[in-house]
Amino acid sequence: MTTTETPVPPALRRGGAAARARHTVLRVLATLARSAAIFVPVFLVATFVTFALRALSGLSPARIQLGEQATPEAIARVEAQWGLDRPFLVQYWDWFTDVLHGELGTSWTNGADISTLIATGLGVSLSVAVFALVIGVTAGFALGTLAALRRTTWIDRAVTGFVTVISVMPAFVVGIVLVTVFAVGLGLFPSGGYVPAAQGVGPWLAHITLPALALSLDVVADVARQLRTSLVSAYRENYVTGAVVRGLGPRRIFFGHVLRNGLGPTLATLGLKFPALVGASVVTEWIFGLQGFGRFANDSAQTGDVPAVQGVLVVSIALVVSFNLIVNLVLVRVTPAAQRGV
């Protein structure tokens, strides 16, 4: 006896699609609401602590502009020009409202607009960090997947050994080696400097490739190790055994069940890696002669330019929160556990 499947009416199919779309929108809105509930108090506390650093540091623009031999009257006059003679909470509120409008103040050392200085350096660092993240995710994903699919074999052991070695190699050492081999020795890439993408994609990529490679090794190692562990763990779950019993092929099991459930921890790891790439690039920027965000932060701290340091911290907080929000939204869409609110 043969059975025939009852066709689903088009109206019912449309209703199911609409219900799934509403469910997806609700999940995204819930994620945004949770992120906002965390971001707002964290941002308030972080900005208050950041601004309080000036009072705790004892630094003053008068000391920078007039030197250590300045008279108390001259110091008081300069601090009054900068508004530092007002009550602390009044100063903080004025600074915080300016931050909300994208104004990070004026540099103590040269009187330049800090927002402009940070934007210039951030463009360089973001170019390198994004390219490093792309290289790290691509290579790490390939190595982690290969190790998981060939687990307990010599390939798995070779991949594990390789990522262990590159994880302990400092970025500045890798950078020096890359410059020596590919820039000085082979002449394939420029040894330093930066060209904006607006002046040509080719020169832009040529100048950021070596610093991105130097920064990407840590990402490759973290992604490969985390993905390999997650995929191997997913292969041991009951839903994979059930898929095998139902006769599903290895490719469908991997992409439909194992990969989707194993991506969560790896994506969560990336939420911390990207801001770290931007902030930890100062040594690499020195090696490759880049005037980036990390180098600007270092120079500002060395000169005691407190408003610039405060601006760097605010931008760093925004980068961390923004990238983690993006990762959370991707997790909601990709991983089944996140969709269930687990």
Short mmCIF file of C-alpha atoms in Angstrom, two decimals:
data_model
loop_
_atom_site.label_atom_id
_atom_site.label_comp_id
_atom_site.label_asym_id
_atom_site.label_seq_id
_atom_site.Cartn_x
_atom_site.Cartn_y
_atom_site.Cartn_z
CA MET A 1 0.00 0.00 0.00
CA THR A 2 1.37 3.37 -0.94
CA THR A 3 0.85 6.59 0.94
CA THR A 4 0.77 10.06 -0.47
CA GLU A 5 1.76 13.20 1.36
CA THR A 6 -0.93 15.83 1.74
CA PRO A 7 0.26 19.02 0.06
CA VAL A 8 0.63 22.03 2.33
CA PRO A 9 -1.67 24.88 1.28
CA PRO A 10 0.17 28.01 0.09
CA ALA A 11 -1.57 30.13 2.73
CA LEU A 12 -0.28 27.83 5.47
CA ARG A 13 3.26 27.96 4.07
CA ARG A 14 3.12 31.77 3.99
CA GLY A 15 1.83 31.83 7.54
CA GLY A 16 4.66 29.59 8.71
CA ALA A 17 7.25 31.77 6.99
CA ALA A 18 5.76 34.90 8.54
CA ALA A 19 5.79 33.27 11.99
CA ARG A 20 9.47 32.32 11.58
CA ALA A 21 10.31 35.85 10.44
CA ARG A 22 8.53 37.33 13.48
CA HIS A 23 10.35 34.88 15.75
CA THR A 24 13.71 35.90 14.25
CA VAL A 25 12.94 39.60 14.67
CA LEU A 26 11.90 39.05 18.28
CA ARG A 27 15.14 37.17 18.99
CA VAL A 28 17.19 39.99 17.48
CA LEU A 29 15.28 42.63 19.44
CA ALA A 30 15.70 40.65 22.65
CA THR A 31 19.45 40.42 22.01
CA LEU A 32 19.64 44.16 21.37
CA ALA A 33 17.67 44.88 24.56
CA ARG A 34 19.93 42.65 26.66
CA SER A 35 23.03 44.22 25.13
CA ALA A 36 21.72 47.73 25.80
CA ALA A 37 20.89 46.81 29.39
CA ILE A 38 24.51 45.73 29.85
CA PHE A 39 26.12 48.46 27.75
CA VAL A 40 24.51 51.54 29.33
CA PRO A 41 25.62 50.98 32.96
CA VAL A 42 29.03 49.65 31.85
CA PHE A 43 29.57 52.70 29.65
CA LEU A 44 28.53 55.10 32.42
CA VAL A 45 30.83 53.50 34.98
CA ALA A 46 33.72 53.16 32.51
CA THR A 47 33.51 56.78 31.35
CA PHE A 48 33.33 58.02 34.96
CA VAL A 49 36.40 56.00 35.93
CA THR A 50 38.15 57.11 32.76
CA PHE A 51 37.51 60.78 33.49
CA ALA A 52 38.53 60.34 37.13
CA LEU A 53 41.97 59.25 35.94
CA ARG A 54 42.96 62.87 35.40
CA ALA A 55 42.20 63.85 38.97
CA LEU A 56 43.97 60.75 40.29
CA SER A 57 47.01 61.20 38.06
CA GLY A 58 47.76 64.72 39.24
CA LEU A 59 48.68 65.72 35.68
CA SER A 60 47.89 69.17 34.37
CA PRO A 61 48.13 70.89 30.99
CA ALA A 62 50.05 73.65 32.74
CA ARG A 63 52.86 71.24 33.58
CA ILE A 64 53.08 70.19 29.94
CA GLN A 65 52.87 73.69 28.46
CA LEU A 66 54.83 75.67 31.07
CA GLY A 67 57.26 73.07 32.40
CA GLU A 68 58.12 72.05 35.93
CA GLN A 69 59.34 75.53 36.88
CA ALA A 70 55.95 77.20 36.34
CA THR A 71 54.67 79.45 39.11
CA PRO A 72 51.43 78.59 40.96
CA GLU A 73 49.78 81.68 39.44
CA ALA A 74 50.65 80.59 35.90
CA ILE A 75 49.44 77.05 36.59
CA ALA A 76 46.15 78.35 37.96
CA ARG A 77 45.69 80.59 34.91
CA VAL A 78 46.25 77.76 32.42
CA GLU A 79 44.01 75.35 34.34
CA ALA A 80 41.26 77.98 34.40
CA GLN A 81 41.56 78.28 30.61
CA TRP A 82 40.98 74.53 30.35
CA GLY A 83 38.08 74.65 32.81
CA LEU A 84 39.89 72.55 35.39
CA ASP A 85 39.07 74.95 38.22
CA ARG A 86 35.40 73.92 38.17
CA PRO A 87 33.88 71.19 40.38
CA PHE A 88 34.76 67.65 39.33
CA LEU A 89 31.18 66.52 38.61
CA VAL A 90 30.57 69.63 36.47
CA GLN A 91 33.68 68.85 34.43
CA TYR A 92 32.62 65.22 34.04
CA TRP A 93 29.11 66.11 32.91
CA ASP A 94 30.37 68.58 30.29
CA TRP A 95 32.90 66.04 29.03
CA PHE A 96 30.34 63.20 28.99
CA THR A 97 27.79 65.22 27.01
CA ASP A 98 30.53 66.08 24.51
CA VAL A 99 31.41 62.38 24.23
CA LEU A 100 27.79 61.56 23.41
CA HIS A 101 28.05 64.05 20.53
CA GLY A 102 31.30 62.48 19.29
CA GLU A 103 33.55 65.22 20.67
CA LEU A 104 36.46 63.86 22.70
CA GLY A 105 38.10 67.13 23.63
CA THR A 106 41.35 68.87 22.75
CA SER A 107 44.89 67.60 23.10
CA TRP A 108 46.96 69.13 25.87
CA THR A 109 50.17 68.81 23.87
CA ASN A 110 49.26 70.42 20.53
CA GLY A 111 45.69 71.72 20.87
CA ALA A 112 44.45 69.42 18.07
CA ASP A 113 40.99 67.87 18.03
CA ILE A 114 41.27 64.42 19.61
CA SER A 115 38.36 62.99 17.63
CA THR A 116 40.19 63.82 14.39
CA LEU A 117 43.48 62.37 15.63
CA ILE A 118 41.84 59.14 16.78
CA ALA A 119 39.83 58.80 13.57
CA THR A 120 43.02 59.04 11.52
CA GLY A 121 44.87 56.43 13.57
CA LEU A 122 41.81 54.20 13.93
CA GLY A 123 41.44 53.95 10.16
CA VAL A 124 44.94 52.51 9.92
CA SER A 125 44.52 50.09 12.84
CA LEU A 126 41.07 48.92 11.73
CA SER A 127 42.39 48.17 8.25
CA VAL A 128 45.16 45.99 9.67
CA ALA A 129 42.96 44.41 12.37
CA VAL A 130 40.11 43.52 10.00
CA PHE A 131 42.52 41.97 7.49
CA ALA A 132 44.26 40.09 10.32
CA LEU A 133 40.88 38.85 11.53
CA VAL A 134 39.95 37.65 8.03
CA ILE A 135 43.26 35.81 7.69
CA GLY A 136 43.00 34.37 11.20
CA VAL A 137 39.39 33.22 10.85
CA THR A 138 39.96 31.69 7.40
CA ALA A 139 43.13 29.82 8.30
CA GLY A 140 41.92 28.92 11.79
CA PHE A 141 38.61 27.64 10.48
CA ALA A 142 40.36 25.47 7.89
CA LEU A 143 42.87 24.06 10.37
CA GLY A 144 40.31 23.49 13.12
CA THR A 145 37.91 21.76 10.77
CA LEU A 146 40.67 19.59 9.31
CA ALA A 147 41.84 18.55 12.77
CA ALA A 148 38.29 17.71 13.87
CA LEU A 149 37.51 15.68 10.75
CA ARG A 150 40.81 13.79 11.08
CA ARG A 151 40.77 13.59 14.87
CA THR A 152 43.22 11.19 16.56
CA THR A 153 45.24 10.89 13.32
CA TRP A 154 48.67 12.29 12.51
CA ILE A 155 46.97 15.20 10.73
CA ASP A 156 45.20 16.16 13.95
CA ARG A 157 48.48 15.98 15.89
CA ALA A 158 50.32 18.00 13.24
CA VAL A 159 47.69 20.76 13.25
CA THR A 160 47.69 20.84 17.06
CA GLY A 161 51.48 21.11 17.15
CA PHE A 162 51.51 23.84 14.50
CA VAL A 163 48.95 26.06 16.23
CA THR A 164 50.75 25.56 19.54
CA VAL A 165 53.99 26.83 18.02
CA ILE A 166 52.48 29.90 16.35
CA SER A 167 50.50 30.79 19.49
CA VAL A 168 53.71 31.46 21.44
CA MET A 169 55.42 33.49 18.72
CA PRO A 170 55.38 37.23 19.58
CA ALA A 171 53.89 39.44 16.88
CA PHE A 172 56.92 41.74 16.81
CA VAL A 173 59.27 38.80 16.16
CA VAL A 174 57.03 37.56 13.36
CA GLY A 175 56.88 41.09 11.97
CA ILE A 176 60.66 41.42 11.86
CA VAL A 177 60.98 38.05 10.11
CA LEU A 178 58.28 38.98 7.57
CA VAL A 179 59.98 42.29 6.78
CA THR A 180 63.37 40.60 6.42
CA VAL A 181 62.12 37.85 4.13
CA PHE A 182 59.26 39.31 2.08
CA ALA A 183 60.12 43.02 2.02
CA VAL A 184 63.92 43.24 2.14
CA GLY A 185 64.83 39.80 0.76
CA LEU A 186 62.20 39.14 -1.90
CA GLY A 187 60.87 42.67 -2.39
CA LEU A 188 57.28 41.43 -2.64
CA PHE A 189 55.82 43.91 -0.15
CA PRO A 190 56.74 47.38 1.14
CA SER A 191 58.66 47.31 4.41
CA GLY A 192 56.55 50.01 6.04
CA GLY A 193 54.17 52.91 5.66
CA TYR A 194 50.48 53.09 4.88
CA VAL A 195 48.40 54.00 1.85
CA PRO A 196 44.65 54.68 2.32
CA ALA A 197 42.26 52.50 0.35
CA ALA A 198 40.96 55.63 -1.39
CA GLN A 199 44.31 55.89 -3.19
CA GLY A 200 44.06 52.36 -4.56
CA VAL A 201 43.04 48.97 -3.21
CA GLY A 202 46.22 47.30 -4.48
CA PRO A 203 48.70 49.60 -2.68
CA TRP A 204 46.48 49.56 0.41
CA LEU A 205 46.50 45.76 0.58
CA ALA A 206 50.23 45.65 -0.13
CA HIS A 207 50.98 47.89 2.86
CA ILE A 208 48.71 46.11 5.36
CA THR A 209 49.42 42.49 4.39
CA LEU A 210 52.61 41.96 6.39
CA PRO A 211 51.41 43.64 9.61
CA ALA A 212 48.10 41.77 9.30
CA LEU A 213 49.95 38.46 8.92
CA ALA A 214 52.05 39.26 11.99
CA LEU A 215 48.93 39.93 14.06
CA SER A 216 46.86 37.06 12.67
CA LEU A 217 48.85 34.13 14.09
CA ASP A 218 47.31 34.41 17.54
CA VAL A 219 43.83 34.47 15.97
CA VAL A 220 44.65 31.43 13.82
CA ALA A 221 45.75 29.48 16.89
CA ASP A 222 42.76 30.45 19.05
CA VAL A 223 40.17 29.82 16.34
CA ALA A 224 41.72 26.48 15.29
CA ARG A 225 41.97 25.15 18.84
CA GLN A 226 38.53 26.32 19.92
CA LEU A 227 36.82 25.12 16.75
CA ARG A 228 38.54 21.74 16.85
CA THR A 229 37.47 21.21 20.48
CA SER A 230 33.88 22.32 19.79
CA LEU A 231 33.48 20.17 16.68
CA VAL A 232 34.90 17.06 18.32
CA SER A 233 32.55 17.60 21.26
CA ALA A 234 29.60 18.08 18.89
CA TYR A 235 30.39 14.81 17.09
CA ARG A 236 29.87 12.99 20.40
CA GLU A 237 26.36 14.36 20.95
CA ASN A 238 23.23 12.23 20.64
CA TYR A 239 21.77 14.29 17.80
CA VAL A 240 24.73 13.28 15.60
CA THR A 241 24.14 9.63 16.45
CA GLY A 242 20.49 10.08 15.55
CA ALA A 243 21.41 11.71 12.25
CA VAL A 244 23.65 8.76 11.40
CA VAL A 245 20.87 6.32 12.26
CA ARG A 246 18.49 8.22 9.98
CA GLY A 247 20.94 7.69 7.13
CA LEU A 248 22.14 11.27 6.66
CA GLY A 249 25.42 11.67 4.80
CA PRO A 250 28.64 12.92 6.45
CA ARG A 251 28.49 16.27 4.61
CA ARG A 252 24.92 16.97 5.71
CA ILE A 253 25.68 15.91 9.28
CA PHE A 254 28.69 18.19 9.42
CA PHE A 255 27.08 21.33 7.99
CA GLY A 256 23.57 20.80 9.33
CA HIS A 257 24.35 19.62 12.86
CA VAL A 258 27.99 19.58 13.93
CA LEU A 259 29.18 22.91 12.53
CA ARG A 260 26.14 24.93 13.62
CA ASN A 261 26.38 23.64 17.17
CA GLY A 262 30.17 23.92 17.31
CA LEU A 263 30.44 27.51 16.09
CA GLY A 264 29.15 29.14 19.28
CA PRO A 265 32.32 29.03 21.44
CA THR A 266 34.48 30.03 18.47
CA LEU A 267 32.34 33.07 17.70
CA ALA A 268 32.36 34.03 21.36
CA THR A 269 36.16 33.92 21.27
CA LEU A 270 36.20 36.30 18.31
CA GLY A 271 34.19 38.80 20.37
CA LEU A 272 37.32 39.44 22.41
CA LYS A 273 39.96 38.99 19.70
CA PHE A 274 39.08 41.89 17.40
CA PRO A 275 39.29 44.70 20.00
CA ALA A 276 42.48 43.09 21.28
CA LEU A 277 43.96 43.23 17.76
CA VAL A 278 43.26 46.96 17.55
CA GLY A 279 44.65 47.70 21.00
CA ALA A 280 47.68 45.40 20.90
CA SER A 281 49.02 46.56 17.56
CA VAL A 282 51.34 49.24 18.93
CA VAL A 283 54.55 47.17 18.58
CA THR A 284 53.59 46.01 15.11
CA GLU A 285 52.84 49.60 14.12
CA TRP A 286 56.32 50.65 15.24
CA ILE A 287 57.93 47.87 13.20
CA PHE A 288 56.01 48.73 10.03
CA GLY A 289 56.04 52.51 10.49
CA LEU A 290 52.27 52.85 10.87
CA GLN A 291 50.67 55.81 12.63
CA GLY A 292 47.78 53.80 14.03
CA PHE A 293 45.47 53.80 17.01
CA GLY A 294 47.79 51.78 19.24
CA ARG A 295 50.76 54.03 18.54
CA PHE A 296 48.64 57.13 19.17
CA ALA A 297 47.56 55.68 22.52
CA ASN A 298 51.16 54.92 23.46
CA ASP A 299 52.41 58.38 22.46
CA SER A 300 49.58 60.06 24.38
CA ALA A 301 50.35 58.08 27.52
CA GLN A 302 54.08 58.84 27.21
CA THR A 303 53.48 62.59 26.99
CA GLY A 304 50.83 62.68 29.73
CA ASP A 305 48.13 63.89 27.34
CA VAL A 306 45.22 62.89 29.58
CA PRO A 307 42.34 64.00 27.27
CA ALA A 308 43.83 61.92 24.45
CA VAL A 309 44.18 58.88 26.74
CA GLN A 310 40.58 59.35 27.87
CA GLY A 311 39.47 59.49 24.24
CA VAL A 312 41.39 56.30 23.47
CA LEU A 313 39.72 54.50 26.38
CA VAL A 314 36.24 55.65 25.34
CA VAL A 315 36.78 54.50 21.75
CA SER A 316 38.19 51.18 23.00
CA ILE A 317 35.09 50.63 25.15
CA ALA A 318 32.85 51.39 22.17
CA LEU A 319 34.82 48.96 19.97
CA VAL A 320 34.55 46.14 22.50
CA VAL A 321 30.82 46.63 23.02
CA SER A 322 30.03 47.08 19.32
CA PHE A 323 31.94 44.01 18.16
CA ASN A 324 30.48 41.85 20.93
CA LEU A 325 27.00 43.03 19.90
CA ILE A 326 27.71 41.94 16.31
CA VAL A 327 28.95 38.55 17.55
CA ASN A 328 25.83 38.09 19.70
CA LEU A 329 23.58 38.86 16.73
CA VAL A 330 25.47 36.33 14.59
CA LEU A 331 25.16 33.76 17.37
CA VAL A 332 21.40 34.28 17.51
CA ARG A 333 21.14 33.65 13.78
CA VAL A 334 23.61 30.79 13.42
CA THR A 335 23.68 28.58 16.48
CA PRO A 336 20.62 26.60 17.57
CA ALA A 337 21.53 26.90 21.26
CA ALA A 338 21.49 30.69 21.01
CA GLN A 339 18.12 30.59 19.27
CA ARG A 340 16.71 28.69 22.23
CA GLY A 341 18.14 31.28 24.59
CA VAL A 342 20.62 28.82 26.10
#
